[in-house]
Amino acid sequence: MKFRGGYNLRVKGRPSAAVEVLPEPDTLYLPLWSRRFKFAEVCVTEGERVKAGRVLARDPANFNVPLLAPRGGIVRLKAVEKHVVLENVVVAPEEPLSEADRLEHAPDKKVRNGKARHKLLVLGAWQFFSDAHTGALPDPSGQPKAVIVSTLRFEPFLARGDVQIAKRLVNFTRGLEHVQSLLEYQPIYLVLPQVKSDLAERIREAIRGYAWVNVVHVPARYPFDNPALLARHLKLKHDPKEPVWAVNADGVLAADRALTLSRPCTVRLISLGGPAVRGPKHLKTVPGYPLRKILDGRLIDPAVRVLNGGGLTDDPFAQDQLGLGAECAGITVLPELAGREFLGFMRPGADRRSYSACFLSALLPLAPLRIDTAMRGERRACVSCGFCEEVCPAGIMPHLIHKYLYRDGLEEAEAARVGLCIGCGLCSFVCPSKIELRRQMLDAQVKIRELQAEEVHS
Amino acid sequence: MKILLDLFERLHPLVGSGGKLKTLKPLVEATENFFFAPSAVTVDSPHVRDALDLKRFMVLVVVGLAPCLAAAVHFFGLRVLAMILVSYAVGGTIEVLFAMVRKEEINEGFLVTGLIFPLTLPPALPLWVVGVGVAIGVVLGKELFGGTGRNLFNPALVGRCFLAIGYPALMAGSWLAAGEGLTGRLLQYVDASTVNAVSSATPLGAAKHGLYAGVGDLFWGNVSGSAGETSAIAIIAGGILLVVTRVANWRTVAGVLGSFALLNAVLHHAAPQTFAPVGWNLCAGGLLFGALFMATDPVTSPVTNGGKWVYAVIIGVVTLLIRSMTGYVEGVMFAILLGNISAPLADEIVVRLRLRRLAHEG
């Protein structure tokens, strides 16, 4: 598949390459859930003093992925609902090298390099991996068809791979070697942007001798960094028995830390961006860091919406979430709609971001503009403008699927390949009739999966 | 502005569910959202949205029509404005009534229909006929299908088609000679009572008798014809705006004009008596107006790019054939309506081909 569609949303608030190390907190609030995981099995007791690297909880539904204590402290389980709270936080000491490291043999000998796989899992590096097609956590003892390593993140505003790798190129290449050690002959695809950049050049230089790395160049446009899309581009079909692993730069660095140093991977390099943030940049922090402390003094607007991830696909933090989640890759802060413009639709609109060329801003396509949470229009019937089809990177026709779903034509929607939708959100973004295309298509995917599951049962 | 906004705030409880004036909700809502940008915020991701909405989309068409409107007033007088007023008043009322009965929002599509319709009419047409035409166009052409976005035919053309078939004598008798000189008819109000000005043959009508108006006149617009269609330069100026802002799809415009010109060139070579020269034919009649402002209506044209080409070629070819080979003087209206009706079929074919290719993806 060739890359098609896509759109780079130029919005104010892109995080700079600067990395700020957040001050050590007194208390950590570790949420017992994240995007993919539910850490249902708590492994510590109330009042227990734990060291950094200790397993606080596990997700039994996801191969026992652990929630690690990023720092030492005293455990409070009941202080805040659905959180493990660590009080009196101290940096040292760390847990002695984990049990995994002392294992002479792998738990399962049939698996290639089982010891390393086990270490990745218990030291918190495995959770950076995903199944390229479904996004789920792959089986750590499974054998993939291929591995896609992406250095890109185009969604505004997630932590950029280039910032994460910049100072750790050696660790990155060593991490690649570790990932390769898990494989038999399967290829690793390293995804680099199709633009000239210093870092990409350095990466190419560093992996020159690595015959097992296939470099893939993609146009620097959202959402061509999406693993499902990359897998389709590389003609890797979905096969539950032989999944395609996808991992980002931070995951490779985590793998390196787990397998070279045998240390738990609890530090995160996340982004803090968006039009409502003063001095958007990257932050070095740990899961559980109080959200309030991250945002304090950094907001420009009085009323904001804080998103747990990027501006196009992710949702706001849950009301009751106090600390940074285990899987957070960035925080995007949007100003809430402040006031209602008088005769807004007649203004020239030099300050408006639009995919169409209907505003004066079309003459300055590269200027980053301020954008807020306004719907910017009323809900209308589809006028068949075709913008959604134009931007769709998956090559499907959102307007057509919308019309099928409007008349409950789930089977027709399936035949129109609603299943290929990657949920990038561009169709909903560009729609002048303000139709929730992304939501409708993702809901249809869930319904179709449910019906298929029912069929298998009956 | 604050006072106006406060007024609307105070109206909210009255038109809300259970309020005394709840039947007026669509009207109040539309007026409020006309003056002030909607207060709705995103609930689902993506949490940011494109600034384009249908209001802007439709207003750009109105802006694109402005040069045509100016030319119409210049060449045919102030009466054009009265026709537009009637069209907006009658059509707007119907739109509001339908919205109130359906309990739906009032749609912006009428901003365009209400202006485009009178511009397609003979400039001396009695005002009551304008009202009848727009009423038929809006009711039969749009509301019966469910409103803007669901209509099969261009509502303005449905209205005009009704008038052309229902009142042929009135339509044929309402042509007006264009105003001469610097001011044209800028300060005149000419209607059917001004007998000597009326019933001037249109260039296409005269061409049937072998009299060809000068291409320069056609280009500039000081010829007889429908109010907004005579000035090629004004239409092109507005059309360029629509194509550049991508409100009008370039494929449709290029397809209509390209197929028309190509076929015309070939046929003119073969039968110069029947087919006028390409340049003349392009500027004459409603072709440019139809290609730029009516065929490009996204709702009634195919949504797929492949379908658009098919649709555009149908319009271009049929226009030429009707214009030159039948008893009708102009064929754009019928050609676009024919294009409208073949649009779903063209889409269906393209969609099936696309889906066949997609079937084995991923």
Coordinates of N, CA and C in Angstrom, one line a residue, chain B residues 41-225:
Chain B
V41 N -18.9 22.7 22.2 CA -17.5 22.3 22.3 C -17.4 20.8 22.0
T42 N -16.3 20.3 21.7 CA -16.1 18.9 21.4 C -16.3 18.0 22.6
V43 N -16.8 16.8 22.4 CA -17.0 15.9 23.5 C -16.1 14.7 23.3
D44 N -16.0 14.3 22.1 CA -15.3 13.1 21.7 C -14.0 13.5 21.0
S45 N -13.1 12.6 21.0 CA -11.8 12.9 20.3 C -12.1 12.8 18.8
P46 N -11.5 13.5 17.9 CA -10.5 14.6 18.2 C -11.1 15.8 18.9
H47 N -10.4 16.2 19.9 CA -10.9 17.3 20.7 C -10.7 18.7 20.1
V48 N -10.0 18.7 18.9 CA -9.9 20.0 18.2 C -10.6 19.7 16.8
R49 N -11.2 20.8 16.3 CA -11.9 20.6 15.0 C -11.5 21.7 14.0
D50 N -11.7 21.3 12.8 CA -11.4 22.2 11.7 C -12.3 23.4 11.7
A51 N -11.8 24.6 11.3 CA -12.6 25.8 11.4 C -13.8 25.9 10.4
L52 N -13.7 25.0 9.4 CA -14.7 25.1 8.4 C -16.0 24.5 8.8
D53 N -17.1 25.2 8.6 CA -18.4 24.6 8.8 C -19.3 25.0 7.6
L54 N -20.5 24.5 7.6 CA -21.4 24.7 6.4 C -21.7 26.1 6.1
K55 N -21.8 26.9 7.2 CA -22.1 28.3 7.0 C -21.0 29.0 6.2
R56 N -19.7 28.7 6.6 CA -18.6 29.3 5.8 C -18.6 28.8 4.4
F57 N -18.9 27.5 4.3 CA -18.9 26.9 2.9 C -19.9 27.6 2.0
M58 N -21.1 27.8 2.6 CA -22.2 28.4 1.7 C -21.9 29.9 1.5
V59 N -21.4 30.5 2.6 CA -21.2 32.0 2.4 C -20.1 32.2 1.3
L60 N -19.2 31.3 1.2 CA -18.2 31.5 0.1 C -18.8 31.4 -1.2
V61 N -19.8 30.5 -1.4 CA -20.6 30.5 -2.7 C -21.2 31.8 -2.9
V62 N -21.8 32.4 -1.8 CA -22.5 33.7 -2.0 C -21.5 34.7 -2.4
V63 N -20.3 34.7 -1.8 CA -19.3 35.7 -2.1 C -18.8 35.4 -3.6
G64 N -18.8 34.2 -4.0 CA -18.4 33.9 -5.4 C -19.4 34.4 -6.3
L65 N -20.7 34.4 -5.9 CA -21.8 34.9 -6.8 C -21.8 36.4 -6.9
A66 N -21.1 37.1 -5.9 CA -21.2 38.5 -5.9 C -20.9 39.2 -7.2
P67 N -19.8 38.9 -7.9 CA -19.6 39.5 -9.2 C -20.7 39.3 -10.2
C68 N -21.3 38.1 -10.2 CA -22.4 37.9 -11.1 C -23.6 38.8 -10.7
L69 N -23.8 38.9 -9.4 CA -24.9 39.7 -8.9 C -24.7 41.2 -9.4
A70 N -23.4 41.6 -9.2 CA -23.1 43.0 -9.6 C -23.4 43.2 -11.1
A71 N -22.9 42.2 -11.9 CA -23.1 42.4 -13.3 C -24.6 42.4 -13.6
A72 N -25.4 41.5 -12.9 CA -26.8 41.4 -13.2 C -27.5 42.7 -12.9
V73 N -27.1 43.4 -11.8 CA -27.7 44.6 -11.5 C -27.3 45.7 -12.5
H74 N -26.0 45.6 -12.9 CA -25.5 46.6 -13.8 C -26.3 46.5 -15.2
F75 N -26.4 45.3 -15.7 CA -27.0 45.2 -17.0 C -28.5 45.1 -17.0
F76 N -29.1 44.7 -16.0 CA -30.6 44.5 -16.0 C -31.4 45.3 -15.0
G77 N -30.7 46.1 -14.1 CA -31.3 47.0 -13.3 C -31.7 46.5 -11.9
L78 N -32.3 47.4 -11.1 CA -32.5 47.1 -9.7 C -33.6 46.0 -9.5
R79 N -34.3 45.7 -10.6 CA -35.3 44.7 -10.4 C -34.7 43.3 -10.0
V80 N -33.5 43.1 -10.4 CA -32.9 41.8 -10.0 C -32.8 41.7 -8.5
L81 N -32.6 42.8 -7.8 CA -32.6 42.8 -6.4 C -33.9 42.4 -5.8
A82 N -35.0 43.0 -6.4 CA -36.3 42.6 -6.0 C -36.6 41.1 -6.2
M83 N -36.1 40.6 -7.3 CA -36.3 39.1 -7.5 C -35.6 38.3 -6.4
I84 N -34.4 38.8 -6.1 CA -33.7 38.1 -5.0 C -34.4 38.1 -3.7
L85 N -34.9 39.3 -3.4 CA -35.7 39.5 -2.2 C -36.8 38.6 -2.1
V86 N -37.6 38.5 -3.2 CA -38.8 37.6 -3.2 C -38.3 36.1 -3.0
S87 N -37.2 35.8 -3.7 CA -36.7 34.4 -3.6 C -36.3 34.1 -2.2
Y88 N -35.6 35.0 -1.5 CA -35.1 34.7 -0.2 C -36.3 34.7 0.8
A89 N -37.3 35.6 0.6 CA -38.4 35.6 1.5 C -39.3 34.4 1.4
V90 N -39.7 34.0 0.2 CA -40.6 32.9 0.0 C -39.8 31.6 0.4
G91 N -38.6 31.4 -0.2 CA -37.9 30.2 0.1 C -37.5 30.1 1.5
G92 N -37.1 31.2 2.1 CA -36.7 31.2 3.5 C -37.8 30.8 4.4
T93 N -39.0 31.3 4.1 CA -40.2 31.0 4.9 C -40.5 29.5 4.9
I94 N -40.4 28.9 3.7 CA -40.7 27.5 3.5 C -39.6 26.7 4.3
E95 N -38.4 27.1 4.2 CA -37.3 26.4 4.9 C -37.6 26.4 6.4
V96 N -38.0 27.6 6.9 CA -38.2 27.7 8.4 C -39.4 26.9 8.8
L97 N -40.5 26.9 8.0 CA -41.6 26.1 8.3 C -41.3 24.6 8.4
F98 N -40.6 24.2 7.4 CA -40.2 22.7 7.4 C -39.3 22.4 8.6
A99 N -38.4 23.3 8.9 CA -37.5 23.0 10.1 C -38.4 23.0 11.3
M100 N -39.4 23.8 11.5 CA -40.2 23.8 12.7 C -41.0 22.6 12.8
V101 N -41.6 22.1 11.7 CA -42.4 20.9 11.7 C -41.5 19.7 12.0
R102 N -40.4 19.7 11.4 CA -39.5 18.6 11.5 C -38.7 18.6 12.9
K103 N -38.8 19.8 13.5 CA -38.0 20.0 14.7 C -36.5 19.8 14.5
E104 N -36.0 20.3 13.3 CA -34.6 20.2 13.0 C -34.1 21.6 12.9
E105 N -32.7 21.7 12.7 CA -32.1 23.0 12.5 C -32.4 23.5 11.1
I106 N -32.4 24.8 11.0 CA -32.5 25.5 9.7 C -31.2 25.3 9.0
N107 N -31.2 24.9 7.7 CA -30.0 24.6 7.0 C -29.4 25.8 6.2
E108 N -28.1 25.9 6.2 CA -27.5 27.0 5.5 C -27.6 26.9 4.0
G109 N -28.0 25.8 3.5 CA -28.0 25.6 2.0 C -28.9 26.6 1.3
F110 N -29.9 27.1 2.0 CA -30.8 28.0 1.4 C -30.1 29.4 1.1
L111 N -29.1 29.7 1.8 CA -28.4 30.9 1.5 C -28.0 31.0 0.1
V112 N -27.6 29.8 -0.5 CA -27.1 29.7 -1.8 C -28.3 29.6 -2.8
T113 N -29.2 28.7 -2.5 CA -30.4 28.4 -3.4 C -31.1 29.7 -3.6
G114 N -31.3 30.5 -2.5 CA -32.1 31.7 -2.6 C -31.5 32.8 -3.5
L115 N -30.2 32.7 -3.6 CA -29.5 33.7 -4.5 C -29.3 33.2 -5.9
I116 N -29.0 31.9 -6.0 CA -28.7 31.4 -7.3 C -29.9 31.3 -8.2
F117 N -31.0 31.0 -7.5 CA -32.3 30.8 -8.3 C -32.7 32.0 -9.1
P118 N -32.8 33.2 -8.5 CA -33.2 34.3 -9.4 C -32.2 34.7 -10.4
L119 N -30.9 34.3 -10.2 CA -29.9 34.6 -11.2 C -30.0 33.8 -12.4
T120 N -30.8 32.7 -12.3 CA -30.9 31.8 -13.5 C -32.2 32.2 -14.3
L121 N -32.9 33.2 -13.8 CA -34.2 33.6 -14.5 C -34.1 34.7 -15.4
P122 N -35.0 34.8 -16.4 CA -35.1 36.0 -17.3 C -35.3 37.2 -16.4
P123 N -34.6 38.3 -16.6 CA -34.6 39.4 -15.7 C -35.9 40.2 -15.6
A124 N -36.9 40.0 -16.5 CA -38.1 40.7 -16.4 C -39.3 39.9 -16.0
L125 N -38.9 38.7 -15.4 CA -40.0 37.8 -15.0 C -40.8 38.4 -13.9
P126 N -42.2 38.2 -14.0 CA -43.0 38.8 -12.9 C -42.6 38.2 -11.5
L127 N -42.7 39.0 -10.5 CA -42.2 38.6 -9.2 C -42.9 37.4 -8.6
W128 N -44.2 37.3 -8.9 CA -45.0 36.2 -8.4 C -44.5 34.8 -8.9
V129 N -44.0 34.9 -10.2 CA -43.5 33.7 -10.8 C -42.2 33.3 -10.1
V130 N -41.4 34.3 -9.7 CA -40.2 34.0 -9.0 C -40.5 33.2 -7.7
G131 N -41.6 33.8 -7.0 CA -42.0 33.1 -5.8 C -42.5 31.7 -6.0
V132 N -43.3 31.5 -7.0 CA -43.8 30.1 -7.3 C -42.6 29.2 -7.6
G133 N -41.7 29.7 -8.4 CA -40.6 28.9 -8.8 C -39.7 28.4 -7.6
V134 N -39.4 29.4 -6.7 CA -38.5 29.1 -5.6 C -39.3 28.1 -4.6
A135 N -40.6 28.3 -4.5 CA -41.3 27.5 -3.6 C -41.3 26.0 -4.1
I136 N -41.5 25.9 -5.4 CA -41.5 24.5 -6.0 C -40.1 23.9 -5.8
G137 N -39.1 24.7 -6.1 CA -37.7 24.2 -6.1 C -37.4 23.8 -4.7
V138 N -37.7 24.6 -3.7 CA -37.3 24.2 -2.3 C -38.1 23.0 -1.8
V139 N -39.4 23.0 -2.1 CA -40.3 21.9 -1.6 C -40.0 20.6 -2.3
L140 N -40.2 20.7 -3.6 CA -40.0 19.4 -4.4 C -38.5 19.0 -4.5
G141 N -37.7 20.0 -4.7 CA -36.3 19.7 -5.0 C -35.5 19.4 -3.7
K142 N -35.9 19.9 -2.6 CA -35.1 19.7 -1.4 C -35.8 19.1 -0.2
E143 N -36.8 19.8 0.3 CA -37.4 19.4 1.5 C -38.1 18.0 1.5
L144 N -38.7 17.7 0.3 CA -39.3 16.3 0.3 C -38.2 15.2 0.4
F145 N -37.0 15.6 0.0 CA -36.0 14.6 0.1 C -35.4 14.5 1.5
G146 N -35.7 15.5 2.4 CA -35.1 15.5 3.7 C -34.2 16.7 4.0
G147 N -34.1 17.7 3.1 CA -33.3 18.8 3.4 C -32.0 18.8 2.7
T148 N -31.2 19.9 2.9 CA -29.9 19.9 2.4 C -29.0 18.7 2.8
G149 N -28.3 18.2 1.8 CA -27.5 17.0 2.1 C -28.2 15.7 1.7
R150 N -29.5 15.8 1.5 CA -30.2 14.5 1.2 C -30.9 14.7 -0.2
N151 N -30.8 15.9 -0.8 CA -31.5 16.1 -2.0 C -30.8 15.5 -3.2
L152 N -31.6 15.0 -4.2 CA -31.0 14.4 -5.3 C -30.7 15.4 -6.4
F153 N -31.6 16.4 -6.5 CA -31.5 17.4 -7.6 C -31.1 18.8 -7.0
N154 N -30.5 19.6 -7.8 CA -30.2 21.0 -7.4 C -31.5 21.7 -7.3
P155 N -31.9 22.2 -6.1 CA -33.2 22.8 -5.9 C -33.5 24.0 -6.8
A156 N -32.5 24.8 -7.0 CA -32.7 26.0 -7.9 C -33.1 25.5 -9.3
L157 N -32.4 24.5 -9.7 CA -32.7 24.0 -11.1 C -34.1 23.3 -11.2
V158 N -34.5 22.7 -10.1 CA -35.8 22.1 -10.1 C -36.9 23.2 -10.3
G159 N -36.7 24.3 -9.5 CA -37.6 25.4 -9.6 C -37.6 26.0 -11.0
R160 N -36.4 26.2 -11.6 CA -36.3 26.8 -12.9 C -36.9 25.9 -13.9
C161 N -36.7 24.6 -13.8 CA -37.2 23.6 -14.7 C -38.8 23.7 -14.7
F162 N -39.3 23.8 -13.5 CA -40.8 23.9 -13.4 C -41.3 25.1 -14.1
L163 N -40.6 26.2 -13.9 CA -41.0 27.4 -14.6 C -40.9 27.3 -16.1
A164 N -39.8 26.7 -16.6 CA -39.6 26.6 -18.0 C -40.7 25.7 -18.7
I165 N -41.1 24.7 -17.9 CA -42.1 23.8 -18.5 C -43.5 24.4 -18.2
G166 N -43.7 24.9 -17.0 CA -45.1 25.4 -16.7 C -45.4 26.7 -17.2
Y167 N -44.5 27.6 -17.4 CA -44.8 29.0 -17.9 C -43.9 29.3 -19.1
P168 N -43.9 28.5 -20.1 CA -43.0 28.8 -21.2 C -43.1 30.1 -21.9
A169 N -44.3 30.6 -22.0 CA -44.5 31.9 -22.7 C -44.0 33.0 -21.9
L170 N -44.3 33.0 -20.6 CA -43.9 34.0 -19.6 C -42.3 34.1 -19.6
M171 N -41.7 32.9 -19.6 CA -40.3 32.8 -19.5 C -39.7 33.4 -20.8
A172 N -40.2 33.0 -21.9 CA -39.7 33.4 -23.2 C -39.9 34.9 -23.4
G173 N -41.0 35.4 -22.8 CA -41.3 36.8 -23.0 C -40.7 37.8 -22.0
S174 N -39.8 37.3 -21.2 CA -39.3 38.1 -20.1 C -37.8 38.4 -20.3
W175 N -37.3 38.2 -21.5 CA -35.9 38.6 -21.7 C -35.8 40.1 -21.8
L176 N -34.6 40.6 -21.5 CA -34.4 42.0 -21.4 C -33.1 42.4 -22.1
A177 N -33.2 43.4 -22.9 CA -31.9 43.9 -23.6 C -31.0 44.4 -22.5
A178 N -29.7 44.1 -22.5 CA -28.8 44.6 -21.5 C -28.7 46.1 -21.6
G179 N -28.5 46.7 -20.4 CA -28.3 48.2 -20.4 C -27.0 48.5 -21.1
E180 N -27.0 49.7 -21.8 CA -25.8 50.1 -22.5 C -25.0 51.2 -21.7
G181 N -23.8 51.4 -22.1 CA -23.0 52.5 -21.5 C -22.4 52.2 -20.2
L182 N -21.9 53.2 -19.6 CA -21.1 53.0 -18.4 C -22.0 52.6 -17.2
T183 N -23.2 53.2 -17.1 CA -24.0 52.9 -15.9 C -25.0 51.7 -16.2
G184 N -25.2 51.4 -17.5 CA -26.1 50.3 -17.8 C -27.5 50.6 -17.3
R185 N -28.1 49.7 -16.7 CA -29.4 49.9 -16.1 C -29.3 50.1 -14.6
L186 N -28.2 50.5 -14.2 CA -27.9 50.6 -12.7 C -29.0 51.3 -11.9
L187 N -29.6 52.3 -12.5 CA -30.5 53.1 -11.7 C -31.9 52.9 -12.3
Q188 N -32.2 51.8 -13.0 CA -33.5 51.6 -13.6 C -34.2 50.4 -13.0
Y189 N -35.5 50.5 -13.1 CA -36.3 49.3 -12.6 C -37.2 49.0 -13.8
V190 N -36.7 47.9 -14.5 CA -37.4 47.6 -15.8 C -38.2 46.3 -15.6
D191 N -39.5 46.3 -15.8 CA -40.2 45.0 -15.8 C -41.1 44.9 -17.1
A192 N -42.0 43.9 -17.0 CA -42.8 43.6 -18.2 C -43.5 44.8 -18.8
S193 N -43.8 45.8 -18.0 CA -44.6 46.9 -18.5 C -43.8 47.8 -19.4
T194 N -42.4 47.7 -19.3 CA -41.6 48.5 -20.2 C -41.4 47.7 -21.5
V195 N -42.4 47.8 -22.3 CA -42.5 46.9 -23.4 C -41.3 46.9 -24.4
N196 N -40.8 48.1 -24.7 CA -39.8 48.1 -25.7 C -38.5 47.5 -25.3
A197 N -38.3 47.4 -24.0 CA -37.1 46.8 -23.5 C -37.1 45.3 -23.5
V198 N -38.4 44.8 -23.4 CA -38.6 43.4 -23.1 C -38.5 42.5 -24.4
S199 N -38.4 41.2 -24.3 CA -38.5 40.3 -25.4 C -37.3 40.4 -26.4
S200 N -36.2 40.8 -25.9 CA -35.0 40.8 -26.7 C -34.5 39.4 -26.7
A201 N -34.2 38.9 -27.9 CA -33.7 37.5 -28.0 C -32.4 37.3 -27.4
T202 N -32.2 36.2 -26.7 CA -30.9 35.9 -26.1 C -29.9 35.5 -27.3
P203 N -28.6 35.6 -27.0 CA -27.6 35.3 -28.1 C -27.8 33.9 -28.6
L204 N -28.2 32.9 -27.7 CA -28.4 31.5 -28.2 C -29.6 31.4 -29.1
G205 N -30.6 32.2 -28.7 CA -31.9 32.2 -29.5 C -31.6 32.8 -30.9
A206 N -30.9 33.9 -30.9 CA -30.6 34.6 -32.2 C -29.7 33.7 -33.0
A207 N -28.8 33.0 -32.3 CA -27.9 32.1 -33.1 C -28.6 31.0 -33.9
K208 N -29.8 30.6 -33.4 CA -30.6 29.7 -34.1 C -31.0 30.2 -35.5
H209 N -31.0 31.5 -35.6 CA -31.4 32.2 -36.8 C -30.1 32.7 -37.5
G210 N -29.0 32.3 -37.1 CA -27.8 32.6 -37.8 C -27.2 34.0 -37.4
L211 N -27.7 34.6 -36.3 CA -27.2 35.9 -35.9 C -26.3 35.6 -34.7
Y212 N -25.0 35.8 -34.8 CA -24.1 35.6 -33.7 C -23.7 36.9 -33.0
A213 N -23.9 37.0 -31.7 CA -23.4 38.2 -31.0 C -21.9 38.1 -30.9
G214 N -21.3 39.2 -30.7 CA -19.8 39.3 -30.6 C -19.3 38.6 -29.4
V215 N -18.2 37.9 -29.5 CA -17.6 37.2 -28.3 C -17.3 38.2 -27.2
G216 N -16.8 39.3 -27.6 CA -16.5 40.4 -26.7 C -17.7 40.7 -25.8
D217 N -18.8 40.9 -26.5 CA -20.0 41.2 -25.7 C -20.4 40.1 -24.8
L218 N -20.3 38.9 -25.3 CA -20.6 37.7 -24.4 C -19.7 37.7 -23.2
F219 N -18.4 38.0 -23.5 CA -17.4 38.0 -22.4 C -17.7 39.0 -21.3
W220 N -18.1 40.2 -21.8 CA -18.3 41.3 -21.0 C -19.7 41.2 -20.3
G221 N -20.7 40.8 -21.1 CA -22.0 40.5 -20.5 C -23.1 41.4 -21.0
N222 N -22.8 42.4 -21.9 CA -23.9 43.3 -22.3 C -24.8 42.7 -23.4
V223 N -25.3 41.5 -23.1 CA -26.2 40.8 -24.0 C -27.5 40.4 -23.2
S224 N -28.5 40.0 -23.9 CA -29.7 39.5 -23.2 C -29.4 38.1 -22.7
G225 N -30.2 37.7 -21.6 CA -30.0 36.4 -21.1 C -30.5 36.3 -19.7

